[in-house]
Structure formats: structure tokens, C-alpha cells
PDB file of C-alpha atoms and ligand atoms in Angstrom:
ATOM      1  CA  UNK A   2     174.793 333.394-124.318  1.00  0.00           C
ATOM      2  CA  UNK A   3     172.518 336.152-122.959  1.00  0.00           C
ATOM      3  CA  UNK A   4     169.597 337.207-125.047  1.00  0.00           C
ATOM      4  CA  UNK A   5     169.207 340.967-125.277  1.00  0.00           C
ATOM      5  CA  UNK A   6     166.116 343.129-125.419  1.00  0.00           C
ATOM      6  CA  UNK A   7     167.126 346.405-126.992  1.00  0.00           C
ATOM      7  CA  UNK A   8     164.386 348.568-125.480  1.00  0.00           C
ATOM      8  CA  UNK A   9     165.639 351.822-126.934  1.00  0.00           C
ATOM      9  CA  UNK A  10     168.827 353.165-128.504  1.00  0.00           C
ATOM     10  CA  UNK A  11     170.621 353.509-125.187  1.00  0.00           C
ATOM     11  CA  UNK A  12     169.346 350.967-122.679  1.00  0.00           C
ATOM     12  CA  UNK A  13     170.101 347.303-123.173  1.00  0.00           C
ATOM     13  CA  UNK A  14     168.374 344.959-120.726  1.00  0.00           C
ATOM     14  CA  UNK A  15     169.782 341.449-120.551  1.00  0.00           C
ATOM     15  CA  UNK A  16     167.467 338.535-119.830  1.00  0.00           C
ATOM     16  CA  UNK A  17     169.360 337.866-116.556  1.00  0.00           C
ATOM     17  CA  UNK A  18     168.291 341.270-115.163  1.00  0.00           C
ATOM     18  CA  UNK A  19     171.614 342.951-115.880  1.00  0.00           C
ATOM     19  CA  UNK A  20     171.074 346.537-116.856  1.00  0.00           C
ATOM     20  CA  UNK A  21     172.993 349.799-116.945  1.00  0.00           C
ATOM     21  CA  UNK A  22     171.937 351.740-113.864  1.00  0.00           C
ATOM     22  CA  UNK A  23     172.608 355.223-112.536  1.00  0.00           C
ATOM     23  CA  UNK A  24     175.219 355.166-109.760  1.00  0.00           C
ATOM     24  CA  UNK A  25     174.056 354.668-106.177  1.00  0.00           C
ATOM     25  CA  UNK A  26     177.382 356.072-105.007  1.00  0.00           C
ATOM     26  CA  UNK A  27     179.795 358.652-106.445  1.00  0.00           C
ATOM     27  CA  UNK A  28     183.389 359.317-105.411  1.00  0.00           C
ATOM     28  CA  UNK A  29     183.311 363.097-105.877  1.00  0.00           C
ATOM     29  CA  UNK A  30     186.990 363.848-105.123  1.00  0.00           C
ATOM     30  CA  UNK A  31     189.403 365.121-104.109  1.00  0.00           C
ATOM     31  CA  UNK A  32     191.768 365.223-107.058  1.00  0.00           C
ATOM     32  CA  UNK A  33     195.146 363.532-106.299  1.00  0.00           C
ATOM     33  CA  UNK A  34     193.947 362.136-102.979  1.00  0.00           C
ATOM     34  CA  UNK A  35     193.635 358.480-104.027  1.00  0.00           C
ATOM     35  CA  UNK A  36     190.279 358.417-105.850  1.00  0.00           C
ATOM     36  CA  UNK A  37     191.462 355.770-108.352  1.00  0.00           C
ATOM     37  CA  UNK A  38     192.978 353.512-105.686  1.00  0.00           C
ATOM     38  CA  UNK A  39     189.777 353.727-103.638  1.00  0.00           C
ATOM     39  CA  UNK A  40     187.577 352.852-106.625  1.00  0.00           C
ATOM     40  CA  UNK A  41     189.776 349.889-107.604  1.00  0.00           C
ATOM     41  CA  UNK A  42     189.816 348.652-104.006  1.00  0.00           C
ATOM     42  CA  UNK A  43     186.015 348.881-103.690  1.00  0.00           C
ATOM     43  CA  UNK A  44     185.651 347.067-106.968  1.00  0.00           C
ATOM     44  CA  UNK A  45     187.081 343.956-105.279  1.00  0.00           C
ATOM     45  CA  UNK A  46     183.652 343.612-103.652  1.00  0.00           C
ATOM     46  CA  UNK A  47     181.419 341.235-105.624  1.00  0.00           C
ATOM     47  CA  UNK A  48     178.457 343.618-105.272  1.00  0.00           C
ATOM     48  CA  UNK A  49     180.278 346.680-106.623  1.00  0.00           C
ATOM     49  CA  UNK A  50     180.334 347.620-110.298  1.00  0.00           C
ATOM     50  CA  UNK A  51     182.537 350.538-111.305  1.00  0.00           C
ATOM     51  CA  UNK A  52     182.443 352.854-114.294  1.00  0.00           C
ATOM     52  CA  UNK A  53     185.940 352.401-115.716  1.00  0.00           C
ATOM     53  CA  UNK A  54     186.547 355.989-116.798  1.00  0.00           C
ATOM     54  CA  UNK A  55     185.896 359.346-115.182  1.00  0.00           C
ATOM     55  CA  UNK A  56     182.543 360.363-116.655  1.00  0.00           C
ATOM     56  CA  UNK A  57     182.549 364.114-115.853  1.00  0.00           C
ATOM     57  CA  UNK A  58     178.816 364.210-116.494  1.00  0.00           C
ATOM     58  CA  UNK A  59     177.920 366.709-113.782  1.00  0.00           C
ATOM     59  CA  UNK A  60     180.873 369.112-114.117  1.00  0.00           C
ATOM     60  CA  UNK A  61     180.987 369.505-117.901  1.00  0.00           C
ATOM     61  CA  UNK A  62     177.956 371.376-119.218  1.00  0.00           C
ATOM     62  CA  UNK A  63     178.262 369.829-122.682  1.00  0.00           C
ATOM     63  CA  UNK A  64     177.968 366.327-121.152  1.00  0.00           C
ATOM     64  CA  UNK A  65     175.266 367.343-118.692  1.00  0.00           C
ATOM     65  CA  UNK A  66     173.277 368.626-121.641  1.00  0.00           C
ATOM     66  CA  UNK A  67     173.243 365.099-123.098  1.00  0.00           C
ATOM     67  CA  UNK A  68     170.872 364.032-120.335  1.00  0.00           C
ATOM     68  CA  UNK A  69     170.572 361.235-117.782  1.00  0.00           C
ATOM     69  CA  UNK A  70     170.067 358.484-120.348  1.00  0.00           C
ATOM     70  CA  UNK A  71     173.464 359.323-121.797  1.00  0.00           C
ATOM     71  CA  UNK A  72     174.932 359.201-118.292  1.00  0.00           C
ATOM     72  CA  UNK A  73     173.286 355.869-117.546  1.00  0.00           C
ATOM     73  CA  UNK A  74     174.766 354.491-120.732  1.00  0.00           C
ATOM     74  CA  UNK A  75     178.305 355.225-119.455  1.00  0.00           C
ATOM     75  CA  UNK A  76     177.699 352.861-116.526  1.00  0.00           C
ATOM     76  CA  UNK A  77     178.539 349.157-116.338  1.00  0.00           C
ATOM     77  CA  UNK A  78     175.896 346.442-116.328  1.00  0.00           C
ATOM     78  CA  UNK A  79     174.640 345.570-112.864  1.00  0.00           C
ATOM     79  CA  UNK A  80     171.889 343.645-111.112  1.00  0.00           C
ATOM     80  CA  UNK A  81     169.398 345.532-108.883  1.00  0.00           C
ATOM     81  CA  UNK A  82     171.225 344.521-105.651  1.00  0.00           C
ATOM     82  CA  UNK A  83     174.617 345.716-106.864  1.00  0.00           C
ATOM     83  CA  UNK A  84     176.097 349.140-106.220  1.00  0.00           C
ATOM     84  CA  UNK A  85     177.261 351.086-109.262  1.00  0.00           C
ATOM     85  CA  UNK A  86     180.026 353.585-108.483  1.00  0.00           C
ATOM     86  CA  UNK A  87     181.693 356.213-110.602  1.00  0.00           C
ATOM     87  CA  UNK A  88     184.454 358.671-109.707  1.00  0.00           C
ATOM     88  CA  UNK A  89     185.115 362.104-111.164  1.00  0.00           C
ATOM     89  CA  UNK A  90     187.290 364.216-108.829  1.00  0.00           C
ATOM     90  CA  UNK A  91     186.316 367.509-110.489  1.00  0.00           C
ATOM     91  CA  UNK A  92     182.819 367.151-108.983  1.00  0.00           C
ATOM     92  CA  UNK A  93     184.112 368.134-105.540  1.00  0.00           C
ATOM     93  CA  UNK A  94     185.070 371.678-106.551  1.00  0.00           C
ATOM     94  CA  UNK A  95     182.459 372.476-109.226  1.00  0.00           C
ATOM     95  CA  UNK A  96     179.726 374.686-107.824  1.00  0.00           C
ATOM     96  CA  UNK A  97     176.795 373.364-109.857  1.00  0.00           C
ATOM     97  CA  UNK A  98     177.447 369.681-109.143  1.00  0.00           C
ATOM     98  CA  UNK A  99     175.915 369.087-105.665  1.00  0.00           C
ATOM     99  CA  UNK A 100     172.477 370.276-106.785  1.00  0.00           C
ATOM    100  CA  UNK A 101     172.729 368.393-110.075  1.00  0.00           C
ATOM    101  CA  UNK A 102     173.454 365.095-108.317  1.00  0.00           C
ATOM    102  CA  UNK A 103     170.706 365.772-105.779  1.00  0.00           C
ATOM    103  CA  UNK A 104     168.244 366.385-108.610  1.00  0.00           C
ATOM    104  CA  UNK A 105     169.231 363.050-110.198  1.00  0.00           C
ATOM    105  CA  UNK A 106     168.726 361.149-106.932  1.00  0.00           C
ATOM    106  CA  UNK A 107     168.531 362.724-103.479  1.00  0.00           C
ATOM    107  CA  UNK A 108     169.626 359.465-101.851  1.00  0.00           C
ATOM    108  CA  UNK A 109     172.922 359.163-103.768  1.00  0.00           C
ATOM    109  CA  UNK A 110     175.759 358.270-101.397  1.00  0.00           C
ATOM    110  CA  UNK A 111     178.856 360.440-101.717  1.00  0.00           C
ATOM    111  CA  UNK A 112     182.449 359.593-100.902  1.00  0.00           C
ATOM    112  CA  UNK A 113     185.190 362.176-100.483  1.00  0.00           C
ATOM    113  CA  UNK A 114     188.784 361.075-100.034  1.00  0.00           C
ATOM    114  CA  UNK A 115     191.241 363.606 -98.605  1.00  0.00           C
ATOM    115  CA  UNK A 116     194.929 363.612 -97.764  1.00  0.00           C
ATOM    116  CA  UNK A 117     197.392 366.048 -96.210  1.00  0.00           C
ATOM    117  CA  UNK A 118     196.616 369.234 -98.222  1.00  0.00           C
ATOM    118  CA  UNK A 119     200.313 370.053 -98.726  1.00  0.00           C
ATOM    119  CA  UNK A 120     201.070 366.606-100.158  1.00  0.00           C
ATOM    120  CA  UNK A 121     197.978 366.910-102.340  1.00  0.00           C
ATOM    121  CA  UNK A 122     199.174 370.259-103.664  1.00  0.00           C
ATOM    122  CA  UNK A 123     202.612 368.858-104.516  1.00  0.00           C
ATOM    123  CA  UNK A 124     201.018 365.821-106.159  1.00  0.00           C
ATOM    124  CA  UNK A 125     198.792 368.132-108.226  1.00  0.00           C
ATOM    125  CA  UNK A 126     201.854 370.132-109.300  1.00  0.00           C
ATOM    126  CA  UNK A 127     203.716 366.919-110.205  1.00  0.00           C
ATOM    127  CA  UNK A 128     200.786 365.858-112.390  1.00  0.00           C
ATOM    128  CA  UNK A 129     200.544 369.232-114.161  1.00  0.00           C
ATOM    129  CA  UNK A 130     204.311 369.221-114.727  1.00  0.00           C
ATOM    130  CA  UNK A 131     204.195 365.659-116.101  1.00  0.00           C
ATOM    131  CA  UNK A 132     201.387 366.607-118.508  1.00  0.00           C
ATOM    132  CA  UNK A 133     203.387 369.605-119.739  1.00  0.00           C
ATOM    133  CA  UNK A 134     206.538 367.542-120.116  1.00  0.00           C
ATOM    134  CA  UNK A 135     204.637 365.158-122.426  1.00  0.00           C
ATOM    135  CA  UNK A 136     204.073 368.169-124.715  1.00  0.00           C
ATOM    136  CA  UNK A 137     207.727 369.207-124.395  1.00  0.00           C
ATOM    137  CA  UNK A 138     206.757 372.204-122.310  1.00  0.00           C
ATOM    138  CA  UNK A 139     208.206 373.282-118.990  1.00  0.00           C
ATOM    139  CA  UNK A 140     206.242 374.191-115.934  1.00  0.00           C
ATOM    140  CA  UNK A 141     207.047 377.240-113.787  1.00  0.00           C
ATOM    141  CA  UNK A 142     208.681 376.298-110.492  1.00  0.00           C
ATOM    142  CA  UNK A 143     206.433 375.230-107.607  1.00  0.00           C
ATOM    143  CA  UNK A 144     207.569 378.222-105.544  1.00  0.00           C
ATOM    144  CA  UNK A 145     206.824 380.694-108.359  1.00  0.00           C
ATOM    145  CA  UNK A 146     203.302 379.363-108.686  1.00  0.00           C
ATOM    146  CA  UNK A 147     202.267 379.160-105.075  1.00  0.00           C
ATOM    147  CA  UNK A 148     204.031 382.193-103.573  1.00  0.00           C
ATOM    148  CA  UNK A 149     203.245 385.866-104.203  1.00  0.00           C
ATOM    149  CA  UNK A 150     206.030 388.465-104.319  1.00  0.00           C
ATOM    150  CA  UNK A 151     205.880 389.226-100.590  1.00  0.00           C
ATOM    151  CA  UNK A 152     206.162 385.505 -99.778  1.00  0.00           C
ATOM    152  CA  UNK A 153     202.440 385.043 -99.046  1.00  0.00           C
ATOM    153  CA  UNK A 154     200.515 382.077-100.412  1.00  0.00           C
ATOM    154  CA  UNK A 155     198.871 382.675-103.768  1.00  0.00           C
ATOM    155  CA  UNK A 156     195.301 381.740-102.938  1.00  0.00           C
ATOM    156  CA  UNK A 157     194.103 382.412-106.452  1.00  0.00           C
ATOM    157  CA  UNK A 158     196.213 379.516-107.767  1.00  0.00           C
ATOM    158  CA  UNK A 159     193.685 376.722-108.347  1.00  0.00           C
ATOM    159  CA  UNK A 160     195.822 373.905-106.948  1.00  0.00           C
ATOM    160  CA  UNK A 161     196.273 375.867-103.698  1.00  0.00           C
ATOM    161  CA  UNK A 162     192.511 376.405-103.408  1.00  0.00           C
ATOM    162  CA  UNK A 163     191.558 372.780-104.055  1.00  0.00           C
ATOM    163  CA  UNK A 164     193.437 371.826-100.867  1.00  0.00           C
ATOM    164  CA  UNK A 165     191.175 374.128 -98.787  1.00  0.00           C
ATOM    165  CA  UNK A 166     188.736 371.273 -98.327  1.00  0.00           C
ATOM    166  CA  UNK A 167     186.426 373.078 -95.890  1.00  0.00           C
ATOM    167  CA  UNK A 168     185.206 375.562 -98.549  1.00  0.00           C
ATOM    168  CA  UNK A 169     184.036 372.854-100.902  1.00  0.00           C
ATOM    169  CA  UNK A 170     182.856 370.379 -98.263  1.00  0.00           C
ATOM    170  CA  UNK A 171     180.398 372.965 -96.905  1.00  0.00           C
ATOM    171  CA  UNK A 172     178.789 373.351-100.303  1.00  0.00           C
ATOM    172  CA  UNK A 173     178.013 369.622-100.358  1.00  0.00           C
ATOM    173  CA  UNK A 174     176.554 369.499 -96.874  1.00  0.00           C
ATOM    174  CA  UNK A 175     174.295 372.432 -97.689  1.00  0.00           C
ATOM    175  CA  UNK A 176     172.629 370.128-100.217  1.00  0.00           C
ATOM    176  CA  UNK A 177     173.120 366.600 -98.836  1.00  0.00           C
ATOM    177  CA  UNK A 178     172.691 365.394 -95.241  1.00  0.00           C
ATOM    178  CA  UNK A 179     176.033 364.567 -93.630  1.00  0.00           C
ATOM    179  CA  UNK A 180     174.864 360.973 -93.146  1.00  0.00           C
ATOM    180  CA  UNK A 181     175.097 360.570 -96.931  1.00  0.00           C
ATOM    181  CA  UNK A 182     178.669 361.870 -97.147  1.00  0.00           C
ATOM    182  CA  UNK A 183     181.547 359.633 -96.102  1.00  0.00           C
ATOM    183  CA  UNK A 184     185.082 360.985 -95.826  1.00  0.00           C
ATOM    184  CA  UNK A 185     188.000 358.591 -96.391  1.00  0.00           C
ATOM    185  CA  UNK A 186     191.460 359.241 -94.979  1.00  0.00           C
ATOM    186  CA  UNK A 187     193.649 359.067 -98.104  1.00  0.00           C
ATOM    187  CA  UNK A 188     196.931 359.011 -96.154  1.00  0.00           C
ATOM    188  CA  UNK A 189     195.748 355.909 -94.281  1.00  0.00           C
ATOM    189  CA  UNK A 190     194.542 354.385 -97.535  1.00  0.00           C
ATOM    190  CA  UNK A 191     198.180 354.469 -98.673  1.00  0.00           C
ATOM    191  CA  UNK A 192     199.797 352.742 -95.703  1.00  0.00           C
ATOM    192  CA  UNK A 193     196.937 350.492 -94.486  1.00  0.00           C
ATOM    193  CA  UNK A 194     194.047 350.388 -96.961  1.00  0.00           C
ATOM    194  CA  UNK A 195     192.007 347.586 -95.396  1.00  0.00           C
ATOM    195  CA  UNK A 196     190.380 349.476 -92.454  1.00  0.00           C
ATOM    196  CA  UNK A 197     189.473 352.440 -94.700  1.00  0.00           C
ATOM    197  CA  UNK A 198     187.849 350.119 -97.236  1.00  0.00           C
ATOM    198  CA  UNK A 199     185.965 348.259 -94.478  1.00  0.00           C
ATOM    199  CA  UNK A 200     184.447 351.557 -93.331  1.00  0.00           C
ATOM    200  CA  UNK A 201     183.237 352.230 -96.866  1.00  0.00           C
ATOM    201  CA  UNK A 202     181.640 348.764 -97.105  1.00  0.00           C
ATOM    202  CA  UNK A 203     179.724 349.663 -93.971  1.00  0.00           C
ATOM    203  CA  UNK A 204     178.734 353.099 -95.277  1.00  0.00           C
ATOM    204  CA  UNK A 205     177.390 351.499 -98.453  1.00  0.00           C
ATOM    205  CA  UNK A 206     175.423 348.909 -96.473  1.00  0.00           C
ATOM    206  CA  UNK A 207     177.419 346.068 -98.017  1.00  0.00           C
ATOM    207  CA  UNK A 208     178.430 342.867 -96.264  1.00  0.00           C
ATOM    208  CA  UNK A 209     182.169 342.680 -95.462  1.00  0.00           C
ATOM    209  CA  UNK A 210     183.524 340.752 -98.444  1.00  0.00           C
ATOM    210  CA  UNK A 211     186.878 342.488 -98.902  1.00  0.00           C
ATOM    211  CA  UNK A 212     189.622 341.014 -96.736  1.00  0.00           C
ATOM    212  CA  UNK A 213     193.119 341.996 -95.678  1.00  0.00           C
ATOM    213  CA  UNK A 214     194.455 339.315 -98.061  1.00  0.00           C
ATOM    214  CA  UNK A 215     193.094 341.344-100.993  1.00  0.00           C
ATOM    215  CA  UNK A 216     195.839 343.913-100.427  1.00  0.00           C
ATOM    216  CA  UNK A 217     199.459 343.160-101.015  1.00  0.00           C
ATOM    217  CA  UNK A 218     202.269 345.640-100.550  1.00  0.00           C
ATOM    218  CA  UNK A 219     204.347 345.808-103.711  1.00  0.00           C
ATOM    219  CA  UNK A 220     207.840 347.055-102.871  1.00  0.00           C
ATOM    220  CA  UNK A 221     208.650 347.920-106.501  1.00  0.00           C
ATOM    221  CA  UNK A 222     205.547 350.105-106.772  1.00  0.00           C
ATOM    222  CA  UNK A 223     205.871 351.329-103.180  1.00  0.00           C
ATOM    223  CA  UNK A 224     202.106 351.005-102.687  1.00  0.00           C
ATOM    224  CA  UNK A 225     199.479 348.397-101.927  1.00  0.00           C
ATOM    225  CA  UNK A 226     198.088 346.601-104.952  1.00  0.00           C
ATOM    226  CA  UNK A 227     194.976 344.458-105.415  1.00  0.00           C
ATOM    227  CA  UNK A 228     195.394 340.718-104.953  1.00  0.00           C
ATOM    228  CA  UNK A 229     192.606 338.420-106.109  1.00  0.00           C
ATOM    229  CA  UNK A 230     192.485 334.658-105.497  1.00  0.00           C
ATOM    230  CA  UNK A 231     195.883 334.845-103.803  1.00  0.00           C
ATOM    231  CA  UNK A 232     197.637 335.203-107.156  1.00  0.00           C
ATOM    232  CA  UNK A 233     199.077 338.073-109.174  1.00  0.00           C
ATOM    233  CA  UNK A 234     198.882 341.677-108.005  1.00  0.00           C
ATOM    234  CA  UNK A 235     197.154 344.450-109.919  1.00  0.00           C
ATOM    235  CA  UNK A 236     198.870 347.775-109.229  1.00  0.00           C
ATOM    236  CA  UNK A 237     197.804 351.217-110.431  1.00  0.00           C
ATOM    237  CA  UNK A 238     199.611 352.589-113.457  1.00  0.00           C
ATOM    238  CA  UNK A 239     202.713 354.781-113.433  1.00  0.00           C
ATOM    239  CA  UNK A 240     200.692 358.024-113.228  1.00  0.00           C
ATOM    240  CA  UNK A 241     199.756 357.010-109.658  1.00  0.00           C
ATOM    241  CA  UNK A 242     202.599 357.163-107.188  1.00  0.00           C
ATOM    242  CA  UNK A 243     204.787 359.651-109.047  1.00  0.00           C
ATOM    243  CA  UNK A 244     208.033 360.919-107.645  1.00  0.00           C
ATOM    244  CA  UNK A 245     207.371 364.331-106.069  1.00  0.00           C
ATOM    245  CA  UNK A 246     209.741 367.277-106.579  1.00  0.00           C
ATOM    246  CA  UNK A 247     211.917 368.341-103.638  1.00  0.00           C
ATOM    247  CA  UNK A 248     210.415 371.488-102.115  1.00  0.00           C
ATOM    248  CA  UNK A 249     212.295 373.936 -99.892  1.00  0.00           C
ATOM    249  CA  UNK A 250     211.388 373.036 -96.258  1.00  0.00           C
ATOM    250  CA  UNK A 251     210.714 376.747 -95.540  1.00  0.00           C
ATOM    251  CA  UNK A 252     208.061 376.774 -98.252  1.00  0.00           C
ATOM    252  CA  UNK A 253     206.532 373.601 -96.840  1.00  0.00           C
ATOM    253  CA  UNK A 254     206.400 375.292 -93.442  1.00  0.00           C
ATOM    254  CA  UNK A 255     204.701 378.379 -94.912  1.00  0.00           C
ATOM    255  CA  UNK A 256     202.129 376.104 -96.572  1.00  0.00           C
ATOM    256  CA  UNK A 257     201.514 374.133 -93.381  1.00  0.00           C
ATOM    257  CA  UNK A 258     200.893 377.361 -91.457  1.00  0.00           C
ATOM    258  CA  UNK A 259     198.576 378.589 -94.200  1.00  0.00           C
ATOM    259  CA  UNK A 260     196.446 375.434 -94.236  1.00  0.00           C
ATOM    260  CA  UNK A 261     196.364 374.927 -90.429  1.00  0.00           C
ATOM    261  CA  UNK A 262     193.233 376.995 -89.707  1.00  0.00           C
ATOM    262  CA  UNK A 263     191.432 375.685 -92.798  1.00  0.00           C
ATOM    263  CA  UNK A 264     192.254 372.126 -91.716  1.00  0.00           C
ATOM    264  CA  UNK A 265     190.936 372.696 -88.214  1.00  0.00           C
ATOM    265  CA  UNK A 266     187.689 374.025 -89.649  1.00  0.00           C
ATOM    266  CA  UNK A 267     187.476 370.959 -91.907  1.00  0.00           C
ATOM    267  CA  UNK A 268     188.024 368.627 -88.904  1.00  0.00           C
ATOM    268  CA  UNK A 269     185.174 370.389 -87.084  1.00  0.00           C
ATOM    269  CA  UNK A 270     182.831 370.138 -90.052  1.00  0.00           C
ATOM    270  CA  UNK A 271     183.558 366.446 -90.638  1.00  0.00           C
ATOM    271  CA  UNK A 272     183.827 365.565 -86.930  1.00  0.00           C
ATOM    272  CA  UNK A 273     187.233 363.940 -87.345  1.00  0.00           C
ATOM    273  CA  UNK A 274     190.799 365.085 -86.740  1.00  0.00           C
ATOM    274  CA  UNK A 275     193.029 363.948 -89.625  1.00  0.00           C
ATOM    275  CA  UNK A 276     196.183 365.043 -87.805  1.00  0.00           C
ATOM    276  CA  UNK A 277     197.845 366.848 -90.716  1.00  0.00           C
ATOM    277  CA  UNK A 278     201.088 368.549 -89.626  1.00  0.00           C
ATOM    278  CA  UNK A 279     200.760 372.264 -88.825  1.00  0.00           C
ATOM    279  CA  UNK A 280     204.410 373.298 -89.130  1.00  0.00           C
TER     280      UNK A 280
HETATM  281  N1  PPS B   7     197.597 351.884-103.816  1.00  0.00           N
HETATM  282  C1  PPS B   7     197.947 352.990-104.451  1.00  0.00           C
HETATM  283  N2  PPS B   7     198.683 352.942-105.596  1.00  0.00           N
HETATM  284  C2  PPS B   7     199.055 354.086-106.210  1.00  0.00           C
HETATM  285  N3  PPS B   7     198.716 355.330-105.796  1.00  0.00           N
HETATM  286  C3  PPS B   7     197.984 355.418-104.674  1.00  0.00           C
HETATM  287  C4  PPS B   7     197.574 354.266-103.959  1.00  0.00           C
HETATM  288  N4  PPS B   7     196.874 354.672-102.876  1.00  0.00           N
HETATM  289  C5  PPS B   7     196.845 355.997-102.902  1.00  0.00           C
HETATM  290  N5  PPS B   7     197.516 356.464-103.977  1.00  0.00           N
HETATM  291  C6  PPS B   7     197.697 357.868-104.267  1.00  0.00           C
HETATM  292  O1  PPS B   7     196.757 358.247-105.257  1.00  0.00           O
HETATM  293  C7  PPS B   7     197.257 359.469-105.792  1.00  0.00           C
HETATM  294  C8  PPS B   7     196.522 359.802-107.063  1.00  0.00           C
HETATM  295  O2  PPS B   7     195.240 360.204-106.674  1.00  0.00           O
HETATM  296  P1  PPS B   7     194.002 360.140-107.653  1.00  0.00           P
HETATM  297  O3  PPS B   7     193.816 358.767-108.162  1.00  0.00           O
HETATM  298  O4  PPS B   7     192.858 360.736-106.921  1.00  0.00           O
HETATM  299  O5  PPS B   7     194.480 361.102-108.827  1.00  0.00           O
HETATM  300  S1  PPS B   7     193.545 361.774-109.930  1.00  0.00           S
HETATM  301  O6  PPS B   7     192.974 362.978-109.340  1.00  0.00           O
HETATM  302  O7  PPS B   7     192.554 360.810-110.364  1.00  0.00           O
HETATM  303  O8  PPS B   7     194.514 362.129-111.010  1.00  0.00           O
HETATM  304  C9  PPS B   7     198.730 359.207-105.967  1.00  0.00           C
HETATM  305  O9  PPS B   7     199.399 360.439-105.871  1.00  0.00           O
HETATM  306  P2  PPS B   7     200.953 360.604-106.293  1.00  0.00           P
HETATM  307  O10 PPS B   7     201.721 359.758-105.306  1.00  0.00           O
HETATM  308  O11 PPS B   7     201.250 362.033-106.158  1.00  0.00           O
HETATM  309  O12 PPS B   7     201.081 360.107-107.706  1.00  0.00           O
HETATM  310  C10 PPS B   7     199.062 358.238-104.824  1.00  0.00           C
HETATM  311  O13 PPS B   7     199.811 358.818-103.798  1.00  0.00           O
END
């Protein structure tokens, strides 16, 4: 059994060098783009340690006020060579967060995962509707929320704005060099996760230890799940991979036209064309 040296109320250092450490990498968003799947996939790597829950340290002032030692204490034990990762998708859109993370550690590596903005918006709606349904409340229709009376897109609706990735991405690259920000294609992560995960291993400076065999397509779930030691599959829970509501194709077209110019700007900023449909 490990002996423990309780050096203060919060930090426990094990004799084998295991310690709770601040994250070297943070998945900062985007909400409903596959942040949980990405974290679970990266956690296959023997040198990755993940914080199990979303910590929300940098976006919630009451938590931020508790200080860095509190934050460190939310992290898993790790050795100095390992990479601790946490994910909190609200970081991406919260204005104060880039500077707060930079102040903690200017060399923190950041990962953003994005997917087709229209699919993300529908996924966000499906989640909000599911949360309301749990409280026996009904959600307004998708169309009523995202369209104004004249048929224009309601840009003050938060879920619509979150899908304008370029606005938020620019805030991050005003604080962090682009070399420290890696963007994952969340649509590809769904249908072929291995190459996307390999790119992240490289970005994190890790040896390639995750293999194609670690992903197995589960036809009941309809998604790839994690396979370890060639045995049983670990899939994400039922809140990931929800059935999406049917949306009028005309509304989808209006949304695609709305996002097209924002998407092109995002492609230019990132230096990569994600090929999201424009009509
Ligand atoms: N392998 C695998 N299994 C299940 N789900 C997967 C997977 N890969 C990506 N996704 C997509 O992840 C979407 C949820 O995204 P997030 O985890 O970022 O959601 S959250 O913001 O943390 O609530 C979720 O969105 P919905 O399909 O709308 O539920 C999935 O499409």
C-alpha cells in the first residue's frame, strides 16, 4: 500500500511520486461537439489522466474564487511525465476564461472540438429539451426559438451564437499562440475516431499508444466505443447520441446560409476547411 505524506489540507503526495497536478491540457469546448467522447478516447493513452467531471473552475466566478489549490485538488493523481486533462465546454464561450487559463500557465495546451454548426445547434436544442422534459416542462419549438418574426435567424439566442465558432476562436488566439490550440474535427471523430485521436497524441507530444483496435463500432449505440484489451466495449451514456428532432428542411437551409460566411471565416482563421454544407 502507498504511504501518504499529507503536506497540507489539499495536496496529498504519494511516496511513488503520484500527485494531483494542474492540467497540462484543457478541452475548452465546444458544447455538444463531442468533448466527452474525445476525453474518453484520449484517456485510453497510458500517459493521460483525466478529471472525471467538468470542473468549471475558470467560467464560474464562485469556483474561480476558491483558488488554484482548489482546482488542483479536483484533478486525478498523476506522475510528472503524465498529461492531466480536463474538459469544460463552457470555457470556449466565456470571455474571462482565456486570460484566466493563461495566468495559470501560459504553456497550457488547448483543444477545441467542432462539428457542423447546424448539427451542433440541433444537438444543443435536443439537450435543453431533454433537461426540461425531466422536470415535466415543455420546450418551445426549435423554429420558434431560432427564427425571428420575419424569418431571419435569431442571433441573440445563445445556442445559435455558440455555433458561430469564429467569434469565440478569435478571443482565444488573441491570448494564446495558435501553435498551442488544436482543433479537432468532431464530425470525423464520430465516423472514424482513430486519425483524429492520433493527431491529438502528436499535438500533446505523446508517443502513439492508441491504436485502431481501441475503437469498436457498436451498432446498438450507433457510435464508436472504447475497447480495451480486446474485450468489452465502453460506450458513452444515453445522453450522448440522442435522437435529434426532425427539422423542416427549409429551416435547415436558412441556417446553412446563415452560418456559411461565419464558417468560411473560421476555416481561414484555423487554416482548415471543415467542409460543412452551405445549403
Ligand atoms: N463515440 C461517441 N459516442 C457518443 N456520442 C458521440 C461520440 N462521438 C461523438 N459524439 C457526439 O458527442 C455529442 C455530445 O457532445 P459533448 O460530449 O461535447 O456534449 S456536452 O457539451 O458535454 O453535453 C453527441 O451529440 P448528440 O448526438 O446530439 O447527443 C454525439 O453526437
